[in-house]
PDB file of C-alpha atoms in Angstrom:
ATOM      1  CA  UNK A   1      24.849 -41.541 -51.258  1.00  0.00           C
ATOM      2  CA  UNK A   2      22.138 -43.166 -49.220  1.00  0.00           C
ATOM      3  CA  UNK A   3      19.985 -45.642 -50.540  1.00  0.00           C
ATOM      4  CA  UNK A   4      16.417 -44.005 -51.239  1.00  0.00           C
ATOM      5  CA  UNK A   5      14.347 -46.603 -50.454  1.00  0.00           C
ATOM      6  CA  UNK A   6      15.961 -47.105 -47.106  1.00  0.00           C
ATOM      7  CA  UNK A   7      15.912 -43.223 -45.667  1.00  0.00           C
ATOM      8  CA  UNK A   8      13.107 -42.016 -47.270  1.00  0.00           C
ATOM      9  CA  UNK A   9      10.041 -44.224 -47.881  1.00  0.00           C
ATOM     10  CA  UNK A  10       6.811 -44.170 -45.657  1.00  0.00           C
ATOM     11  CA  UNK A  11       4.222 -45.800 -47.339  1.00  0.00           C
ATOM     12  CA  UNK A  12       4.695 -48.460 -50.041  1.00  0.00           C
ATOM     13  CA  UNK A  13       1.090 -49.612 -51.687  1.00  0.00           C
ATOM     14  CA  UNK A  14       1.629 -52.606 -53.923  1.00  0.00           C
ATOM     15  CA  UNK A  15      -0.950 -53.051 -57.057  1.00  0.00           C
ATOM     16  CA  UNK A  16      -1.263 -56.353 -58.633  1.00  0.00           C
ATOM     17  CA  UNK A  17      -2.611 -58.818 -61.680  1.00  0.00           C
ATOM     18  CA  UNK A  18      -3.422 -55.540 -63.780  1.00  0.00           C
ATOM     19  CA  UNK A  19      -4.102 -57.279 -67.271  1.00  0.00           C
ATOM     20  CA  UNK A  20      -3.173 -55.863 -70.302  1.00  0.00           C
ATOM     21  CA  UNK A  21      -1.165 -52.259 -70.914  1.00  0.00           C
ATOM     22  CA  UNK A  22      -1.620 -49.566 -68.244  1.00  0.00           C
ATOM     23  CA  UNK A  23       0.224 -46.547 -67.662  1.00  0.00           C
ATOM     24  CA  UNK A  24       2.996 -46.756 -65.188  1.00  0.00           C
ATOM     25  CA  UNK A  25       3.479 -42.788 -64.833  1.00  0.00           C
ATOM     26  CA  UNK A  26       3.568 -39.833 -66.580  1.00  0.00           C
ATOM     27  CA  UNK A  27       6.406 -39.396 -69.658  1.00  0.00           C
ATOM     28  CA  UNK A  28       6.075 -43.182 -69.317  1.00  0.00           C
ATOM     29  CA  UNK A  29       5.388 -45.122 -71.960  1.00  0.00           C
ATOM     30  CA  UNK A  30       2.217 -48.023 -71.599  1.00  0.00           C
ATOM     31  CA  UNK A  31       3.536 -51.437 -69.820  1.00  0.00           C
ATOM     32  CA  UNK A  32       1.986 -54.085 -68.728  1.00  0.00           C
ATOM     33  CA  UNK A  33       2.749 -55.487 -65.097  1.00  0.00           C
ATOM     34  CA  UNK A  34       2.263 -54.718 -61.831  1.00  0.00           C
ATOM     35  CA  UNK A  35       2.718 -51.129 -60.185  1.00  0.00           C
ATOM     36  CA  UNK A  36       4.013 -49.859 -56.865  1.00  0.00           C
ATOM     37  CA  UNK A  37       3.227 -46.511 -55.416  1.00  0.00           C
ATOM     38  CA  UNK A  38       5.618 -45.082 -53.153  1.00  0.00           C
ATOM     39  CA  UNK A  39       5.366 -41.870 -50.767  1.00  0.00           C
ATOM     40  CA  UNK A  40       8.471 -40.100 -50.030  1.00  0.00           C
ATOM     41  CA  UNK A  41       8.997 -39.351 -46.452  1.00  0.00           C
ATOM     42  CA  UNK A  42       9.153 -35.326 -46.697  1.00  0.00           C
ATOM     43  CA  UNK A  43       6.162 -34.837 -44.485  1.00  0.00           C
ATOM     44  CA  UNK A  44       5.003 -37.557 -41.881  1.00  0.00           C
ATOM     45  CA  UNK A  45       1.270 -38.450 -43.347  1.00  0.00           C
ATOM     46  CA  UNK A  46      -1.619 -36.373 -42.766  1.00  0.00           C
ATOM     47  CA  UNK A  47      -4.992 -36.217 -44.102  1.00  0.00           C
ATOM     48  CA  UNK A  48      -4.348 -35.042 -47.463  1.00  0.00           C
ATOM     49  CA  UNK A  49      -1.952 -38.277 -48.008  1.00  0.00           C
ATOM     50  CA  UNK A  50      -4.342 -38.672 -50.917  1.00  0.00           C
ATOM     51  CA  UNK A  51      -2.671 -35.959 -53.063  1.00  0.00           C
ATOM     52  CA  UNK A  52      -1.614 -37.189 -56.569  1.00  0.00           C
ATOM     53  CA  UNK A  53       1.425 -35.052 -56.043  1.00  0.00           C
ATOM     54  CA  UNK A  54       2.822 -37.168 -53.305  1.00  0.00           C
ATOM     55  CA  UNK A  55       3.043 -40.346 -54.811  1.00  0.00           C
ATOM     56  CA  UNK A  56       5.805 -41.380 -57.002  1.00  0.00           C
ATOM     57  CA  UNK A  57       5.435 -44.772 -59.326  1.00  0.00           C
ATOM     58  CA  UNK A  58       8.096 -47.538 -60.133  1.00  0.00           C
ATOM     59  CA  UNK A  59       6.746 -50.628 -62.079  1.00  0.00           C
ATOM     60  CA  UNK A  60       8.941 -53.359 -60.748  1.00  0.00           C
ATOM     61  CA  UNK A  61       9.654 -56.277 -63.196  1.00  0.00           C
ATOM     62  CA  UNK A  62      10.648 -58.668 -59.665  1.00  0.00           C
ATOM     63  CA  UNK A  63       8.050 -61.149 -57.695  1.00  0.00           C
ATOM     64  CA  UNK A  64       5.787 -59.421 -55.474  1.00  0.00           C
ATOM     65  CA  UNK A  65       7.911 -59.602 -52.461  1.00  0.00           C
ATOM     66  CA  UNK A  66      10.609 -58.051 -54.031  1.00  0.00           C
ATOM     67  CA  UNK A  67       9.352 -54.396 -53.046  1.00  0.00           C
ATOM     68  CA  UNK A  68       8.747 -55.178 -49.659  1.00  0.00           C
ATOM     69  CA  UNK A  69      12.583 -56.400 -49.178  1.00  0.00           C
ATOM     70  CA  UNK A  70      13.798 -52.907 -50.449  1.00  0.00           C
ATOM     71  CA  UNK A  71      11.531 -50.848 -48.981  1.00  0.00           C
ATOM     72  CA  UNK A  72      10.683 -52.169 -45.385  1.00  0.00           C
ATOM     73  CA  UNK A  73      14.320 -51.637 -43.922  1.00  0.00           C
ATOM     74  CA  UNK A  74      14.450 -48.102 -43.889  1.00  0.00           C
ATOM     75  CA  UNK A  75      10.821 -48.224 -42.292  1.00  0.00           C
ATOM     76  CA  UNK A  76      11.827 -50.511 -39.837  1.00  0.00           C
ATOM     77  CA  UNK A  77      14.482 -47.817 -39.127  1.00  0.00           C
ATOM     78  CA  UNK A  78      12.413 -45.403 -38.585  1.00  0.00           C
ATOM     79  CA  UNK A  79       9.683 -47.147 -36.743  1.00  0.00           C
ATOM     80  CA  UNK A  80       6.989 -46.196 -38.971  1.00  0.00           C
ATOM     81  CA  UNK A  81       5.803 -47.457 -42.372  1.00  0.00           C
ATOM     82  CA  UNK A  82       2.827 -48.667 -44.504  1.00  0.00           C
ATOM     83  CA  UNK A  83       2.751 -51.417 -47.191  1.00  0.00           C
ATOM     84  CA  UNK A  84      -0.764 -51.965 -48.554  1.00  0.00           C
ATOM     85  CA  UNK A  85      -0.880 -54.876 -51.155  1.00  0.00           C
ATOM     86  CA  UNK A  86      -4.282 -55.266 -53.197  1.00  0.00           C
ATOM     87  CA  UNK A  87      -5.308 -58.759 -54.122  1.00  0.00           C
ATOM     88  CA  UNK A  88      -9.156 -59.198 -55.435  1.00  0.00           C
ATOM     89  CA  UNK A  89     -11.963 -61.472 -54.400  1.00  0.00           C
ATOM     90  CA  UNK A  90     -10.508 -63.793 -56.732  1.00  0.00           C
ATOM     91  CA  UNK A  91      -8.605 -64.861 -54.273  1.00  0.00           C
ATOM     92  CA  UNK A  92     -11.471 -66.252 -52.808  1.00  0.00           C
ATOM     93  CA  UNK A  93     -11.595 -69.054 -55.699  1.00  0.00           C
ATOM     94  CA  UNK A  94     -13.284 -69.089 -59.245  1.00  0.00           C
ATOM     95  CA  UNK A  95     -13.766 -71.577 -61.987  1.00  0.00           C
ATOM     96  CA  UNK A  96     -11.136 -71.198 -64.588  1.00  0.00           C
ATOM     97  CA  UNK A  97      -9.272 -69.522 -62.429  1.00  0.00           C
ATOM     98  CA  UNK A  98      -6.945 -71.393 -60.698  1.00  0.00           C
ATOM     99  CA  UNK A  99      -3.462 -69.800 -61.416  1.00  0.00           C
ATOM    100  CA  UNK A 100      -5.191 -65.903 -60.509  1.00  0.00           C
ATOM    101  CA  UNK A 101      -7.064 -67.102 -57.291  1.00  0.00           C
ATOM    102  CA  UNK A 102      -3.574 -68.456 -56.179  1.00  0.00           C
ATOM    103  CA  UNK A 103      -1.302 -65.876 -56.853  1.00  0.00           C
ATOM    104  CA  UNK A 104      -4.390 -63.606 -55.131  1.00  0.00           C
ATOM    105  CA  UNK A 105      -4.208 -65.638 -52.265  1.00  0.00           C
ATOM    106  CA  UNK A 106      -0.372 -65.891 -52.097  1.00  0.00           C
ATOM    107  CA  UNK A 107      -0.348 -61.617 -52.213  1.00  0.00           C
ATOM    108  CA  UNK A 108      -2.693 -62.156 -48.600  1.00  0.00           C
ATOM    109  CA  UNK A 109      -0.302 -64.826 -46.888  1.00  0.00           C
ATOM    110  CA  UNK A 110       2.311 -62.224 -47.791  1.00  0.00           C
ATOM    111  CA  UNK A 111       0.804 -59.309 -46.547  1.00  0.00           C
ATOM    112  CA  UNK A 112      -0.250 -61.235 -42.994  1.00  0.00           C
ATOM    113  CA  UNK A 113       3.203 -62.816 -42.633  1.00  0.00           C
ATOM    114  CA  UNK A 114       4.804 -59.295 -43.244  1.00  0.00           C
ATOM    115  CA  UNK A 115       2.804 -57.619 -40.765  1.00  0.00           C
ATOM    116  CA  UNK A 116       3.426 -60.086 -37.802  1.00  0.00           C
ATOM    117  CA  UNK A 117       6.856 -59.490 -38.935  1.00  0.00           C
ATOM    118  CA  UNK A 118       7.307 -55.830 -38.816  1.00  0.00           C
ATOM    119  CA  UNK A 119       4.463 -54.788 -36.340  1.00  0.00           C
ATOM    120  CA  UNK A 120       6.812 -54.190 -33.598  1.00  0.00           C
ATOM    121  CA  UNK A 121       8.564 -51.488 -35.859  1.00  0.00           C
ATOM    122  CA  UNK A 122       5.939 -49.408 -36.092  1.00  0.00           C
ATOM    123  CA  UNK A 123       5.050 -50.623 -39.451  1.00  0.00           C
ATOM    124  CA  UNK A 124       1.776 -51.755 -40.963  1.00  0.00           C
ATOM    125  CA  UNK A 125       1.122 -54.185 -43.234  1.00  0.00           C
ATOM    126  CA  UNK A 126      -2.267 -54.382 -44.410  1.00  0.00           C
ATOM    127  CA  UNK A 127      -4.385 -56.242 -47.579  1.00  0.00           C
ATOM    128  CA  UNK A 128      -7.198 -54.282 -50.111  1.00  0.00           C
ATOM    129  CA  UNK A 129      -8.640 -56.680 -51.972  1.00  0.00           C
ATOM    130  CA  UNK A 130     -11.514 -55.137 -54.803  1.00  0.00           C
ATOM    131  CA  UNK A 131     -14.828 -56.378 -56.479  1.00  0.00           C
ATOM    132  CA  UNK A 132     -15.595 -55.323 -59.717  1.00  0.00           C
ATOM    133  CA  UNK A 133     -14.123 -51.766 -59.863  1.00  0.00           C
ATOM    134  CA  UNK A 134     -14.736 -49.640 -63.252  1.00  0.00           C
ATOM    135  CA  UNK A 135     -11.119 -50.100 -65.215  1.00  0.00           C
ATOM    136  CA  UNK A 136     -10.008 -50.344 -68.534  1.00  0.00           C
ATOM    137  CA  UNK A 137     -10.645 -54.159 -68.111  1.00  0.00           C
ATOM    138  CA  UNK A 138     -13.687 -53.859 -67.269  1.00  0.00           C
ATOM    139  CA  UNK A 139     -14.814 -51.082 -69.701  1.00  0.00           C
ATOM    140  CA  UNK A 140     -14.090 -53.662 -72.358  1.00  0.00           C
ATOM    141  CA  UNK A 141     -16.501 -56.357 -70.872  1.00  0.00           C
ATOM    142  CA  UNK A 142     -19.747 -56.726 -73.234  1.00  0.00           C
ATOM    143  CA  UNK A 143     -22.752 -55.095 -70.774  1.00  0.00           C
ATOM    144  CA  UNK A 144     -24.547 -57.921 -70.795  1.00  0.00           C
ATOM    145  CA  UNK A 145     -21.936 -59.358 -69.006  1.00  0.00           C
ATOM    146  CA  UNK A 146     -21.814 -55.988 -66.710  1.00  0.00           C
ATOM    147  CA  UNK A 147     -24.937 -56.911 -66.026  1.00  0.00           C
ATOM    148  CA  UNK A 148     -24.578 -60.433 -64.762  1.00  0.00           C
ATOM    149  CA  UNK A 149     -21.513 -58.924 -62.610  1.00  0.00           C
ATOM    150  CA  UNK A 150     -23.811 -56.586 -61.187  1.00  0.00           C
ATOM    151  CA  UNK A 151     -26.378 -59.016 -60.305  1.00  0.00           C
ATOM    152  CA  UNK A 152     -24.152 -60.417 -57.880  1.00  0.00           C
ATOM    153  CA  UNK A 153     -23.166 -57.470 -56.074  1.00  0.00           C
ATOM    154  CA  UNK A 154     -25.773 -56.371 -53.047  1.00  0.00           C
ATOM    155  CA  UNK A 155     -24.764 -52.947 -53.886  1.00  0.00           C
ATOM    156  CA  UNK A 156     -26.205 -52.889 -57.345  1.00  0.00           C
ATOM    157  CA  UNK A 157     -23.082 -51.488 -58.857  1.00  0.00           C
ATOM    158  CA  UNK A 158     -19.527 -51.493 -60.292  1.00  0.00           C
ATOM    159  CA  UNK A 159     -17.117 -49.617 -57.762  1.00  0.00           C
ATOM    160  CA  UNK A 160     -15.248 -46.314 -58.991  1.00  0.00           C
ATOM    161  CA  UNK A 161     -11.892 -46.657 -58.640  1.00  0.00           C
ATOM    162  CA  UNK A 162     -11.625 -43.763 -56.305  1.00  0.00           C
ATOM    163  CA  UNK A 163     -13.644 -45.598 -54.405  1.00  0.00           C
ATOM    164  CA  UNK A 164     -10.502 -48.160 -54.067  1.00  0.00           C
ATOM    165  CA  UNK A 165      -7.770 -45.759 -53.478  1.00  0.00           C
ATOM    166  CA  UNK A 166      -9.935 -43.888 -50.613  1.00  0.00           C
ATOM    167  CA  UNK A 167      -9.312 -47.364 -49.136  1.00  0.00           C
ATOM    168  CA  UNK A 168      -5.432 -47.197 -49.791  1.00  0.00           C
ATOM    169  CA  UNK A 169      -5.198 -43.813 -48.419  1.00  0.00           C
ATOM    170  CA  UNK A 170      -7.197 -44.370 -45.088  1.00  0.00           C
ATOM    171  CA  UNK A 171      -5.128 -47.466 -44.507  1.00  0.00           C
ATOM    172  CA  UNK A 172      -1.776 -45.340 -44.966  1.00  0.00           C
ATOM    173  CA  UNK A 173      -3.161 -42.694 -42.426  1.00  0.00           C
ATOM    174  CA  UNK A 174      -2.702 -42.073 -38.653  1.00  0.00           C
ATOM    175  CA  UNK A 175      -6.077 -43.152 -38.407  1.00  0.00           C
ATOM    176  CA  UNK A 176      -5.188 -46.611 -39.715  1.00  0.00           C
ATOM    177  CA  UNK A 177      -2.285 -47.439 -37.183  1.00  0.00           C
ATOM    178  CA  UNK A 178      -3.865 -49.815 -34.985  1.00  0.00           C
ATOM    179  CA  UNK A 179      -5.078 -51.965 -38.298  1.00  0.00           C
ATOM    180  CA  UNK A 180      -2.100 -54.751 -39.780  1.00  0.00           C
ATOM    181  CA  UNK A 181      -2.519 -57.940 -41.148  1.00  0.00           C
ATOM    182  CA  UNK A 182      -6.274 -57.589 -42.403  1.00  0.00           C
ATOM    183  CA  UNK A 183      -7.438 -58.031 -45.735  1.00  0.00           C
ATOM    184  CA  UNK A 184     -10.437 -55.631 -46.878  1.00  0.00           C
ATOM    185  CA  UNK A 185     -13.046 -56.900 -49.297  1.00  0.00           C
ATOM    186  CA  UNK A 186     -13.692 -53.389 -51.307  1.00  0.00           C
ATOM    187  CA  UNK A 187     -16.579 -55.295 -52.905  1.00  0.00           C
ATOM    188  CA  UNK A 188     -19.750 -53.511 -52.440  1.00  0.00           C
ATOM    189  CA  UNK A 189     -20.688 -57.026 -50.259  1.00  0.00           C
ATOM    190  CA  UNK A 190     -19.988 -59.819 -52.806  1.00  0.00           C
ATOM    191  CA  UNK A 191     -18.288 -61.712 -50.438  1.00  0.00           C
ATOM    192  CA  UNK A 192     -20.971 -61.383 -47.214  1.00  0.00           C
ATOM    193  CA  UNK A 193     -21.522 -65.144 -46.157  1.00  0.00           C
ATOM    194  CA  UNK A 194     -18.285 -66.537 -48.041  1.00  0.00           C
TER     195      UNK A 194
END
């Protein structure tokens, strides 16, 4: 039986530092951890890629790289493939924050030495890395808090998650195929002059 992740995987988008429980998929119960959304290789991408019914989820227990090893083979076989990581602006640095800002910046250093890597397969390798975006983490903050966050962004305003995966799914299009090894700040302009 072939190997799954080597014949049939075009676009691998890697989510990381979620805190506390989040759902991993449906009929799934609530873990903690790290996700990684995979699109099967039925149809090559087009510009409904966005389509909650082509995605299938795996929450891998392994360091972040581990993903990457299984999946980029068969895409490298195929000449064609997409792995989007997502750090966060706290890679950039924050006090008190040491251990989050490197493991942030360590996801980017992946991402840019993958893509140099695997460009000349046809596969791209790009970085998404989110302000403050509207989760479950961020529900829970106090608003006055909210409001100091908000302060800070040029914007005026938390981002909407979609807002975040409309990134993912443009960078996992046709229309993305000339982009690898760039890191997007999805931060409404927090990080303009940094």
């Amino acid at each position: 039986m072939a190997n799954p992740w080597r014949s049939g995987l075009l676009v691998a988008v890697r989510f990381l530092g979620l805190a506390g429980p989040a759902p991993a998929a449906e009929d799934r119960p609530r873990q903690g951890g790290e996700l990684l959304f995979i699109m099967p290789a039925a149809d090559p991408p087009s510009s409904d890629a966005h389509r909650e019914d082509t995605f299938a989820v795996i929450q891998p227990a392994a360091p972040h790289y581990l993903p990457a090893q299984a999946v980029l083979p068969g895409m490298r076989e195929r000449g064609w493939g997409r792995v989007i990581t997502t750090s966060s602006i706290g890679s950039l640095g924050n006090i008190g924050q040491a251990n989050y800002a490197a493991s942030k910046a360590g996801v980017i250093g992946l991402t840019k030495t993958l893509a140099l890597e695997y460009a000349k397969y046809g596969v791209t390798v790009n970085c998404i890395a989110p302000g403050a975006t509207m989760t479950s983490m961020l529900a829970g903050v106090p608003d006055k808090i909210k409001e100091q966050i908000i302060a800070k962004i040029p914007v005026g305003r938390i981002a909407d998650p979609s807002e975040i995966a409309a990134v993912h799914c443009f960078l996992a299009s046709d229309e993305a195929a000339f982009i690898t090894g760039q890191v997007l700040f999805v931060d409404g302009g927090m990080t303009v002059g940094i």
